[in-house]
Coordinates of C-alpha atoms in Angstrom, one line a residue:
Chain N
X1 CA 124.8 124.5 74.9
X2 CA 122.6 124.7 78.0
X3 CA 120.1 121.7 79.2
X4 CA 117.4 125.0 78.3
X5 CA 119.1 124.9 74.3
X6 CA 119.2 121.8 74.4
X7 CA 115.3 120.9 75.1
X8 CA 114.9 123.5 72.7
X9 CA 116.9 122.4 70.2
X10 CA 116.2 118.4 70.3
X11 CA 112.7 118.3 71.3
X12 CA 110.5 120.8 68.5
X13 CA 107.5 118.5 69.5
X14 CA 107.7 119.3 72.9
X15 CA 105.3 122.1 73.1
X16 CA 102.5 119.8 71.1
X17 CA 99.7 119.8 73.7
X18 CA 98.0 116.4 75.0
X19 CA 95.5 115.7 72.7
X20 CA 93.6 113.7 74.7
X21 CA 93.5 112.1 77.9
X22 CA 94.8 109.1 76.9
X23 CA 98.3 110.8 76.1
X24 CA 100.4 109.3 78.7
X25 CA 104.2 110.1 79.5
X26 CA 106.6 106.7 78.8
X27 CA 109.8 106.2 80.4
X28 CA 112.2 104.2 78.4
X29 CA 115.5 102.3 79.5
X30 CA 117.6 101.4 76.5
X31 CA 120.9 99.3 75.7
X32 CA 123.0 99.9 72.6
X33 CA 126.1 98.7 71.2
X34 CA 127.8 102.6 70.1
X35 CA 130.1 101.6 67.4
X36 CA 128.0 101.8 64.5
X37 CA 126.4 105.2 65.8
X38 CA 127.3 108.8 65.7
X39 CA 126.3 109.7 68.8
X40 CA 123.3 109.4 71.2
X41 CA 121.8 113.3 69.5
X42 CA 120.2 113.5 66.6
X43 CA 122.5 115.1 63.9
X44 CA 122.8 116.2 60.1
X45 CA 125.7 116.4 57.9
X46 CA 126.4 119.8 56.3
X47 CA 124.2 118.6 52.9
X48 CA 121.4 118.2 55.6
X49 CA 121.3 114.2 55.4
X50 CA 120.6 112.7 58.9
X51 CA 123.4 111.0 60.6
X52 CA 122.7 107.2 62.2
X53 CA 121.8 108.6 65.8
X54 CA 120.6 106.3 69.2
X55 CA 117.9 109.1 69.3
X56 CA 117.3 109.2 66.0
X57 CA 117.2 105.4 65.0
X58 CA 114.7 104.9 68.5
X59 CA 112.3 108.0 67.5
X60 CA 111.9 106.6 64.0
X61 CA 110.7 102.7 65.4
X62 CA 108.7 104.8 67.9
X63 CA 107.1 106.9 65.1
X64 CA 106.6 103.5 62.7
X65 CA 105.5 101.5 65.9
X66 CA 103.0 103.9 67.2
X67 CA 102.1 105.2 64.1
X68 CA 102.2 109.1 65.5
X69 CA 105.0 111.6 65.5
X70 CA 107.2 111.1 68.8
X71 CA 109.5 113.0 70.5
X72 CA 111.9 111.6 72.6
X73 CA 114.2 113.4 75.3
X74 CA 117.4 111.4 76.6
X75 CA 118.7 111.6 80.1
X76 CA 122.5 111.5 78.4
X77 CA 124.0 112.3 75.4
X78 CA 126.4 109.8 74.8
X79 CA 129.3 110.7 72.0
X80 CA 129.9 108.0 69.1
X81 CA 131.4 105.0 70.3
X82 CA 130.3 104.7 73.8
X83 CA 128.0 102.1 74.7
X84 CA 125.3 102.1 77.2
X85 CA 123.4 99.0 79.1
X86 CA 121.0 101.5 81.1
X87 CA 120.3 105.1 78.6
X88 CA 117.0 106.5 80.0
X89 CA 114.3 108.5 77.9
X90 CA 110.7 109.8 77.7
X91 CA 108.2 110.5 75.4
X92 CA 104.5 111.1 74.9
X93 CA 102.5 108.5 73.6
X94 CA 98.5 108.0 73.1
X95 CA 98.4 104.2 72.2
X96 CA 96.3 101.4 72.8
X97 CA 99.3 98.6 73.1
X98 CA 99.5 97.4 76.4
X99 CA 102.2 98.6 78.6
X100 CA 103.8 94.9 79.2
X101 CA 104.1 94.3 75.4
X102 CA 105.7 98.1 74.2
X103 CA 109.3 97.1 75.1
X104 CA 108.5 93.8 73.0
X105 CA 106.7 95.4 69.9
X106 CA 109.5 98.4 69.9
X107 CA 112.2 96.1 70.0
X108 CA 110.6 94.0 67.1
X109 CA 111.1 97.4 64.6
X110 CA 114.4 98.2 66.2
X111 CA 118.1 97.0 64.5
X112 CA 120.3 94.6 66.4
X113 CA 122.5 97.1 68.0
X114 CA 120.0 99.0 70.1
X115 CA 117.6 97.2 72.4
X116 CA 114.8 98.6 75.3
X117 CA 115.4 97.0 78.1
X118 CA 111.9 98.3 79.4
X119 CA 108.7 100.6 78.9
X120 CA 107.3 102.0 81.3
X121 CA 104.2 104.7 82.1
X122 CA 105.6 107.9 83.9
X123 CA 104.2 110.5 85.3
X124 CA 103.4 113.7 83.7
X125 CA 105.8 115.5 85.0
X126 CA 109.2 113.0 84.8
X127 CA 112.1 114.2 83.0
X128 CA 114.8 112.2 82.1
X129 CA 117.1 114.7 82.4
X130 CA 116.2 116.5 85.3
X131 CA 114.8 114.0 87.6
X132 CA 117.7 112.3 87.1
X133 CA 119.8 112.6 90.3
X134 CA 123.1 110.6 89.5
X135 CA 124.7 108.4 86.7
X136 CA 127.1 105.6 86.6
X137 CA 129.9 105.2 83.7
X138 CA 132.2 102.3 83.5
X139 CA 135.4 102.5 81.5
X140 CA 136.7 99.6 80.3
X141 CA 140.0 98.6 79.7
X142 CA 141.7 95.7 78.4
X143 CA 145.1 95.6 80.4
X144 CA 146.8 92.5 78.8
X145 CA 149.2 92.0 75.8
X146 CA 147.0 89.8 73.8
X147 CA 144.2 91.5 71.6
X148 CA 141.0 91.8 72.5
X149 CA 139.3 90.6 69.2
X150 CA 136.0 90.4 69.3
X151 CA 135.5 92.7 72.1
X152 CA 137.7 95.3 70.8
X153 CA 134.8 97.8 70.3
X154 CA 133.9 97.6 73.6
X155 CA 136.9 97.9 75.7
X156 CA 140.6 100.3 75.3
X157 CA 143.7 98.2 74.8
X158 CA 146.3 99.2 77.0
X159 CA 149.1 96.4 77.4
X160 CA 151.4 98.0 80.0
X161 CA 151.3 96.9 83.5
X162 CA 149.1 99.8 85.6
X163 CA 149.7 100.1 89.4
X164 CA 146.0 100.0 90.4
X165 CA 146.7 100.6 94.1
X166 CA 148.4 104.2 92.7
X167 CA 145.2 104.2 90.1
X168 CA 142.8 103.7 93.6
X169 CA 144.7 106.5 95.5
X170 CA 144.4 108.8 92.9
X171 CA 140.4 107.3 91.8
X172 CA 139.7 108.7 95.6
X173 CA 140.7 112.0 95.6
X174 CA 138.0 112.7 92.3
X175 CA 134.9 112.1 94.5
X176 CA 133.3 115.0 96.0
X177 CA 132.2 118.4 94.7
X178 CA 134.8 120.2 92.5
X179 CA 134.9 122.8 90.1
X180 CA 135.9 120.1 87.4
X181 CA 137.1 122.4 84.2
X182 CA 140.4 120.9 84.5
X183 CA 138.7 117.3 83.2
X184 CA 136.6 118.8 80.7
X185 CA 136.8 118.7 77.2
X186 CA 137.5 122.8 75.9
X187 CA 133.9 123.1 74.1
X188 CA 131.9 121.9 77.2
X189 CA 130.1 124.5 77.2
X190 CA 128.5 124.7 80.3
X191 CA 128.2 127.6 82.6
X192 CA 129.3 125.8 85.6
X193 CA 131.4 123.4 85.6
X194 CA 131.2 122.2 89.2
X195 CA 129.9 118.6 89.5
X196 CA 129.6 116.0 92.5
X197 CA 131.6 113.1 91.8
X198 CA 129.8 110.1 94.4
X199 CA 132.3 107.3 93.2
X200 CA 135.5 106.9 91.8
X201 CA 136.9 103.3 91.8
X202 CA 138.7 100.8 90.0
X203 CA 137.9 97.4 89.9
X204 CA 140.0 94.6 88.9
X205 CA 137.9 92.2 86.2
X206 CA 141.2 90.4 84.6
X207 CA 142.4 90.8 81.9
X208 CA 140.5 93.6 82.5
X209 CA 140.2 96.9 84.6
X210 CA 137.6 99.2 84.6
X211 CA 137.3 102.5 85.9
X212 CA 133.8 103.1 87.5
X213 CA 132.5 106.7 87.9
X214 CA 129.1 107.6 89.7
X215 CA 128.3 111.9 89.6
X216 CA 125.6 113.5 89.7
X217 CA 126.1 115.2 86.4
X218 CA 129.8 115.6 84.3
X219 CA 131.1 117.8 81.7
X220 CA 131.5 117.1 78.4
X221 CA 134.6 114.1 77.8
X222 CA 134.8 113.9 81.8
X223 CA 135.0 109.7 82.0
X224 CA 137.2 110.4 79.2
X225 CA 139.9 112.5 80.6
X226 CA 139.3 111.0 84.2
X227 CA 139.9 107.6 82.9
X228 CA 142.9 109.2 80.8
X229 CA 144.8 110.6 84.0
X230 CA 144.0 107.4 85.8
X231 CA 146.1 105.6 83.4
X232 CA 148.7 108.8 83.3
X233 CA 148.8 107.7 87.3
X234 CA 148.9 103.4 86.7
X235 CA 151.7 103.9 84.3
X236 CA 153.8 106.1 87.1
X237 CA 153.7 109.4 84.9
X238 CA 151.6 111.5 87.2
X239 CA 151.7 110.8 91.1
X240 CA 148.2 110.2 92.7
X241 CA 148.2 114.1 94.0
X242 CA 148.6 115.2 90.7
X243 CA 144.7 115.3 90.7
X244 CA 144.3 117.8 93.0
X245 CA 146.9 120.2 91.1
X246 CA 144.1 119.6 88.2
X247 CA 141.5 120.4 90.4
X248 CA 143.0 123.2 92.1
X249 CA 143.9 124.8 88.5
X250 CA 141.0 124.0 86.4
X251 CA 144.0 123.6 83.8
X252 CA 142.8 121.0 81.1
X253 CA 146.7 120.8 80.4
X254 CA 147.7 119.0 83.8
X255 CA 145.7 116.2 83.0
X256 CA 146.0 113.0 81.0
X257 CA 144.7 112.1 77.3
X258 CA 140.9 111.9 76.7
X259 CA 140.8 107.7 76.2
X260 CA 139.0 106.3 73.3
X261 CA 135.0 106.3 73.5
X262 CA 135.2 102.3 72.8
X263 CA 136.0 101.8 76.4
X264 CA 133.0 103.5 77.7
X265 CA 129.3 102.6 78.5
X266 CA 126.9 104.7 80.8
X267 CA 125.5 101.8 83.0
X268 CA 122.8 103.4 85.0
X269 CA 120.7 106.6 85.6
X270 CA 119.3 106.9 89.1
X271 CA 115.9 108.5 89.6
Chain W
X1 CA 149.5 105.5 70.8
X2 CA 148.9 101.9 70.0
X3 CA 151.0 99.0 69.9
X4 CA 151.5 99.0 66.4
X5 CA 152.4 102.7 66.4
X6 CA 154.9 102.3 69.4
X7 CA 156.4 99.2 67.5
X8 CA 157.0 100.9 64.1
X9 CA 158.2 103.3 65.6
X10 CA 160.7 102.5 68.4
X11 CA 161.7 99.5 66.4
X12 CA 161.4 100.0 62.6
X13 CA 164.8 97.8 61.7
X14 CA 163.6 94.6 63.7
X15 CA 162.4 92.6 61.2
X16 CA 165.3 93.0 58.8
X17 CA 166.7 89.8 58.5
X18 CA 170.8 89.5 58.1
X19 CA 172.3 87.5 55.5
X20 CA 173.0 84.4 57.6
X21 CA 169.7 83.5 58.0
X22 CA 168.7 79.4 57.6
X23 CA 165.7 78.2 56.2
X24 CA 162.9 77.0 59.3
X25 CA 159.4 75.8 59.4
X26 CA 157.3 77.4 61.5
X27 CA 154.0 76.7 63.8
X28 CA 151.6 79.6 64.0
X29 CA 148.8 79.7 66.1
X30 CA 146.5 82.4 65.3
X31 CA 143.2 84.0 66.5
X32 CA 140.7 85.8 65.0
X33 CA 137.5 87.7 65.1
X34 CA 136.4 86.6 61.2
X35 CA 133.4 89.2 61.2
X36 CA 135.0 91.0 58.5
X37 CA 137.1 88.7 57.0
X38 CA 135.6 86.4 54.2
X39 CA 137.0 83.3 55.5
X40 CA 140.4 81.5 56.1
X41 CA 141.2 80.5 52.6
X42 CA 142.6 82.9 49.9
X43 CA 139.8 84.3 47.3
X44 CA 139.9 86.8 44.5
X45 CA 136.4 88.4 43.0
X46 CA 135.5 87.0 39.3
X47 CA 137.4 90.4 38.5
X48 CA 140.6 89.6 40.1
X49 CA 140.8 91.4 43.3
X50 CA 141.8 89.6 46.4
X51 CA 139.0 89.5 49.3
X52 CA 140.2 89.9 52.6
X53 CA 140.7 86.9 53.7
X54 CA 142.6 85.4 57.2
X55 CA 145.1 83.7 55.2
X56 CA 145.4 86.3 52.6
X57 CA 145.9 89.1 55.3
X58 CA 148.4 86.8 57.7
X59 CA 150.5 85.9 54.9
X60 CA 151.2 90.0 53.5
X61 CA 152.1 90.3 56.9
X62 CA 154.6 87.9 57.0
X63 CA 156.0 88.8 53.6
X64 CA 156.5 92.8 55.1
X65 CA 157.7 91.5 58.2
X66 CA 160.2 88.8 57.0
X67 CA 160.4 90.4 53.6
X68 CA 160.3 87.5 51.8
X69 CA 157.6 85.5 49.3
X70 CA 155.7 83.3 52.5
X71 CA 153.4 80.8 51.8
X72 CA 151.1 79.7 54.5
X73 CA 149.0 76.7 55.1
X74 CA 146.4 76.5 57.4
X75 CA 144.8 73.5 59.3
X76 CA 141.1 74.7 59.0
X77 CA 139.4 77.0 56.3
X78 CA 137.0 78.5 58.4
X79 CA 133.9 80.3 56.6
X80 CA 133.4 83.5 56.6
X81 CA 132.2 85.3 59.8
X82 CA 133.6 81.9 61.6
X83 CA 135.9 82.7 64.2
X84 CA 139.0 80.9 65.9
X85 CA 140.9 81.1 68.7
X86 CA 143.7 78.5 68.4
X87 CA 144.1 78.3 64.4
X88 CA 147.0 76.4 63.2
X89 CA 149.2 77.0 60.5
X90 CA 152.8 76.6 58.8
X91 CA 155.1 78.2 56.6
X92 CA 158.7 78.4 55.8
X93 CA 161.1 81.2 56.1
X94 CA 164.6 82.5 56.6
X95 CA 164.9 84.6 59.2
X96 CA 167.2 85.8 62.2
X97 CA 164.5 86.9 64.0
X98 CA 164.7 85.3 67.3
X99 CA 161.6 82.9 68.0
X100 CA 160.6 85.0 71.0
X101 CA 160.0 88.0 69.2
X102 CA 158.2 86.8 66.4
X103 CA 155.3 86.9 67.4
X104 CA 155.2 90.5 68.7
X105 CA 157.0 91.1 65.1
X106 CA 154.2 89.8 63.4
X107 CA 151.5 90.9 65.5
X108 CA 152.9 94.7 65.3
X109 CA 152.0 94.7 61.3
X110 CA 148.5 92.9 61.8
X111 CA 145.4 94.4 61.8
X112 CA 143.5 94.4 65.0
X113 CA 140.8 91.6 64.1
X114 CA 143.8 88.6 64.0
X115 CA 146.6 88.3 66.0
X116 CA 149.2 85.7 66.8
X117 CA 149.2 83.7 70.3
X118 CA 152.4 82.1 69.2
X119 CA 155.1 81.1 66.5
X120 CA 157.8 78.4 67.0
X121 CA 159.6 76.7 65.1
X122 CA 158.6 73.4 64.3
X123 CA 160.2 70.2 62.4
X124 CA 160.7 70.7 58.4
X125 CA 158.1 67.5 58.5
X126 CA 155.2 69.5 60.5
X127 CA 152.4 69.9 58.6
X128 CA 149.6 71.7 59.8
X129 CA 146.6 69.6 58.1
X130 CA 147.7 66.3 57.5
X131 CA 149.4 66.4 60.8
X132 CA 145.9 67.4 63.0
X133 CA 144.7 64.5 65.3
X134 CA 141.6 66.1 66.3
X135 CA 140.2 69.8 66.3
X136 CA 137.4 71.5 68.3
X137 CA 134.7 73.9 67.6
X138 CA 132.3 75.6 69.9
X139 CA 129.0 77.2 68.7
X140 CA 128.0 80.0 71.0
X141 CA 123.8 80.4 71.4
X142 CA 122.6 83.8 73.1
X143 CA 119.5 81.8 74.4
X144 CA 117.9 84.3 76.0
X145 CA 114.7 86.9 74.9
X146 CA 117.9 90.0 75.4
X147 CA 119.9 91.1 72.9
X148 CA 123.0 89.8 72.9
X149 CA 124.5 93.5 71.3
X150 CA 128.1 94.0 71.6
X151 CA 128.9 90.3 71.0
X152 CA 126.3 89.7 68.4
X153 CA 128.9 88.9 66.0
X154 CA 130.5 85.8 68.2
X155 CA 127.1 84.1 69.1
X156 CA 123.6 83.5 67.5
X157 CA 120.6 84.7 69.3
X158 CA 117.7 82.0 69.9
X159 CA 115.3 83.1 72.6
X160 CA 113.1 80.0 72.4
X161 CA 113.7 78.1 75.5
X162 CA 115.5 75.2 74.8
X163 CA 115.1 71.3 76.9
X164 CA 118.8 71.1 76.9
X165 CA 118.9 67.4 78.5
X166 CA 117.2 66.4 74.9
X167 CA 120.0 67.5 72.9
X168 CA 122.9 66.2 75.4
X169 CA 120.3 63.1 74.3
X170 CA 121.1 63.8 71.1
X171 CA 124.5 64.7 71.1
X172 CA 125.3 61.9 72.7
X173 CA 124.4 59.9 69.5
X174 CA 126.6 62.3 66.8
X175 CA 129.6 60.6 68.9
X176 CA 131.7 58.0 66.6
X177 CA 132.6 57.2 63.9
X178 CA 129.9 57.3 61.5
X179 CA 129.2 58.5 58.1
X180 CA 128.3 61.8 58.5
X181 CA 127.1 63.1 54.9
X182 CA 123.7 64.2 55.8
X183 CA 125.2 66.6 58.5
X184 CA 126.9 68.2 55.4
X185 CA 126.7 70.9 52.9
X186 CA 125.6 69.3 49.4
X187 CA 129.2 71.0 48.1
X188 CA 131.2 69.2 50.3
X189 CA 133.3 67.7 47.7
X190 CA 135.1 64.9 49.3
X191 CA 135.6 61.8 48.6
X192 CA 134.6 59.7 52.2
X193 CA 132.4 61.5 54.1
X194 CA 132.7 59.0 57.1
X195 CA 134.1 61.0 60.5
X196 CA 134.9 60.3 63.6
X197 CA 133.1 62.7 66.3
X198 CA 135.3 62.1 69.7
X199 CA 133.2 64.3 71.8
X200 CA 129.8 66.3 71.7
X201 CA 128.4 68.2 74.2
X202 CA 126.3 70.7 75.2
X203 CA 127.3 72.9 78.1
X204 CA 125.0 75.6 80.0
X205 CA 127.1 79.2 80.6
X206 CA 124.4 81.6 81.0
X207 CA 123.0 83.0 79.0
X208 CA 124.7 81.2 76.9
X209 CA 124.2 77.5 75.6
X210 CA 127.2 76.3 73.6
X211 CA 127.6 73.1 71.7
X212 CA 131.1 71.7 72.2
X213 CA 132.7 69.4 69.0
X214 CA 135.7 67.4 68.9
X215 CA 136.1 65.1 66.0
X216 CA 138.8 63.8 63.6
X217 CA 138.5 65.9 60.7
X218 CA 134.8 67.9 60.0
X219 CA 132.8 67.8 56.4
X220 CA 131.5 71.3 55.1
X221 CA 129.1 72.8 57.0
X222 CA 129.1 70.0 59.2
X223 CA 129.4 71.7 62.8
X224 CA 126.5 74.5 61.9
X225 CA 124.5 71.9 60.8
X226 CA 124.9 69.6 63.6
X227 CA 124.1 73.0 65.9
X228 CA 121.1 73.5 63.7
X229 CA 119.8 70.1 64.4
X230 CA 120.2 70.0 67.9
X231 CA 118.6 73.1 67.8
X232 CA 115.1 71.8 66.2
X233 CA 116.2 69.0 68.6
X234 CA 115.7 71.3 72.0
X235 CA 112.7 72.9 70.6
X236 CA 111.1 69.8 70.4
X237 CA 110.7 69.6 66.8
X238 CA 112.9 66.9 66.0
X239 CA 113.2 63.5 69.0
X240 CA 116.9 62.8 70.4
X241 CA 116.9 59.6 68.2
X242 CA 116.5 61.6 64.7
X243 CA 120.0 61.7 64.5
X244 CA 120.4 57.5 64.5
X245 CA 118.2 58.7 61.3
X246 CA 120.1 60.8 59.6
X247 CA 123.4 59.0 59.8
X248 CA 121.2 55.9 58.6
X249 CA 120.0 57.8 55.3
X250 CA 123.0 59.9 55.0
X251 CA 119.7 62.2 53.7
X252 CA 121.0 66.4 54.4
X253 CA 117.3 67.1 54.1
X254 CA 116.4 65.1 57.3
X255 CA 118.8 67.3 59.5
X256 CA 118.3 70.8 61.1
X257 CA 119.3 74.0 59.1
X258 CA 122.6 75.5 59.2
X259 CA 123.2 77.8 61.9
X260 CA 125.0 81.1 60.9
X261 CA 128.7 81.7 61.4
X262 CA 128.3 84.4 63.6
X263 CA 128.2 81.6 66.8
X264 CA 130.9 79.4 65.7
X265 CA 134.3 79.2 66.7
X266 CA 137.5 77.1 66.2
X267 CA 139.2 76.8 69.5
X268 CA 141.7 74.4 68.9
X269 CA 143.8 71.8 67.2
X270 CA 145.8 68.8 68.8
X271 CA 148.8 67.5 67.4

């Protein structure tokens, strides 16, 4: 699907004109727990019954909230399971709540897994998806024999030792621009699949290690299968060069296992 | 794969125990995220199906694993939704097992909201209740106006600002030995309700604000309801000396309310 289907598909309500001049553009910065959510994109079963969506939970509290039909365009579509601590949207409002008490008044309708972090008036013309110029994702994972209980939805369980100086080596030779086929998931979709990869690191947060990735756009399951083949590498199953084989083939194959969505949150979208 | 997977299947004739096995008491220290468990002790519905339980759950484990009928006792029957993270209980089995790999045995077969930090044997005397000298409990407070999301199960949100050198005030004064019946639930069913509380305090880990317990033994209900009324204590409603109070009139009604389970966890048991 193209970002063009995609407005097309998700946002019916964009065309509806301004209807007065009070109609102001919002930007939203939102925080949700994934586990309990199929997804960041509104979706229906085959019987037509909506699915529990980010988008779709957020447009119905803005809808009740400011009592006029809302659409609402996010900057990422996030896949069931993945968390985020910085998901940005925009809508178009006309309301007569102050600005510095939206985030509180949404929030009030909203269920405890989703939160807005803040509300904010933006121009006319801002678009959370393109205005957006890079993201970060973090990939979490819990690199210890004991369990990670309560914070098992939020983190991968890997309990065997990972050579992060091998993981770094390997983490380094992922930034830049590449044609990244090779770490996307078959039914991306896109028509290009060349991305700019700004950062590529692993940090060491014990027990745990995460796996921080900063692009200016990736392909569907990237963090995934990135994250995956880091792993491959910490374990001593790939060597660190491997990743330019993947790059230089595009071949999907040559890379590791597309890791659990638990592990992942999108942390930030730079404007 | 996961560690269970990789367990069962590298390993399936571990637990088989040979014939020469001796009868041992064991010491299990378990922890758990009780979310989705309906407490410690072992319940059936008025219908006759078992709920799942800590106990109930631990216990078919050990039976599979050490195929055998096990029958556990646990120091502390935590509520539903109550969490631990040093639990303490014993059993009795024959098994050839050696100690070092029991608890990875067991912990292969467990589901992944409990798991065991450690099994060794333990004198056929060792009991796990009558043998505790004093247990703690910490009750976790998001105290801040952001959700607490991914770990709203293992705290309890309160973002009223709270005068925190009131209730160490107040705390202060739950410590010793005192009859504690109106800091417990009107089912409490035991004979003496006088405790000793060995320490009480209130320690700052932002944004958190937990409410640290050590006593002798505890009453039903008693740690939420302590939490509860220092709570009312650091929102002003109630003075520090209210507790001299409620130990004086043993009256329930003159303490706070009880705090959910969601924030409260056993951390550990001394012997």
């Amino acid at each position: 699907m193209t970002q063009q289907d995609f407005l097309t598909t998700c946002d019916p309500a964009a065309a509806i004109p301004p209807a007065t001049a009070t109609r102001q553009r919002y930007k939203l910065t939102l925080a949700y727990d994934g586990t309990a959510f199929h997804g960041w994109q509104k979706q229906v079963t085959l019987d037509g019954q909506p699915l529990r969506t980010v988008a779709g939970t957020v447009e119905d509290t803005l809808r009740r909230v400011l009592r006029q039909p809302i659409s609402l365009v996010g900057a990422s579509r996030t896949d069931a399971g993945v968390h985020a601590v910085g998901q940005t949207a925009h809508f178009n409002a006309d309301t007569t709540i102050p600005t510095e008490r939206l985030a509180t008044a949404i929030n009030s309708r909203l269920p405890q897994d989703v939160e807005v972090v803040s509300a904010e008036p933006a121009p006319t013309t801002f678009d959370a998806i393109s205005d957006a110029a890079s993201k970060q994702y973090r990939y979490r994972i819990h690199n210890t024999t004991r369990r990670p209980l309560a914070i098992r939805h939020t983190v991968w369980h890997c309990w065997i030792p990972l050579d992060t100086t091998a993981m770094a080596a390997a983490a380094a030779r992922i930034v830049g621009t590449h044609d990244f086929e090779g770490f996307a998931a078959a039914s991306h979709g896109r028509a290009t699949t060349v991305r700019t990869v700004l950062r590529c690191e692993i940090e060491r947060h014990d027990p745990e290690l995460h796996i921080v990735v900063e692009g200016t756009g990736f392909l569907y399951n990237m963090v995934r299968i990135i994250a995956g083949t880091l792993i491959e590498v910490g374990r001593g199953h790939f060597q660190p060069n491997r990743i330019d084989q993947i790059l230089a083939t595009c071949d999907r194959r040559q890379a590791g296992p597309t890791l659990p969505p638990t592990g992942l949150c999108l942390e930030w979208i730079k404007y």
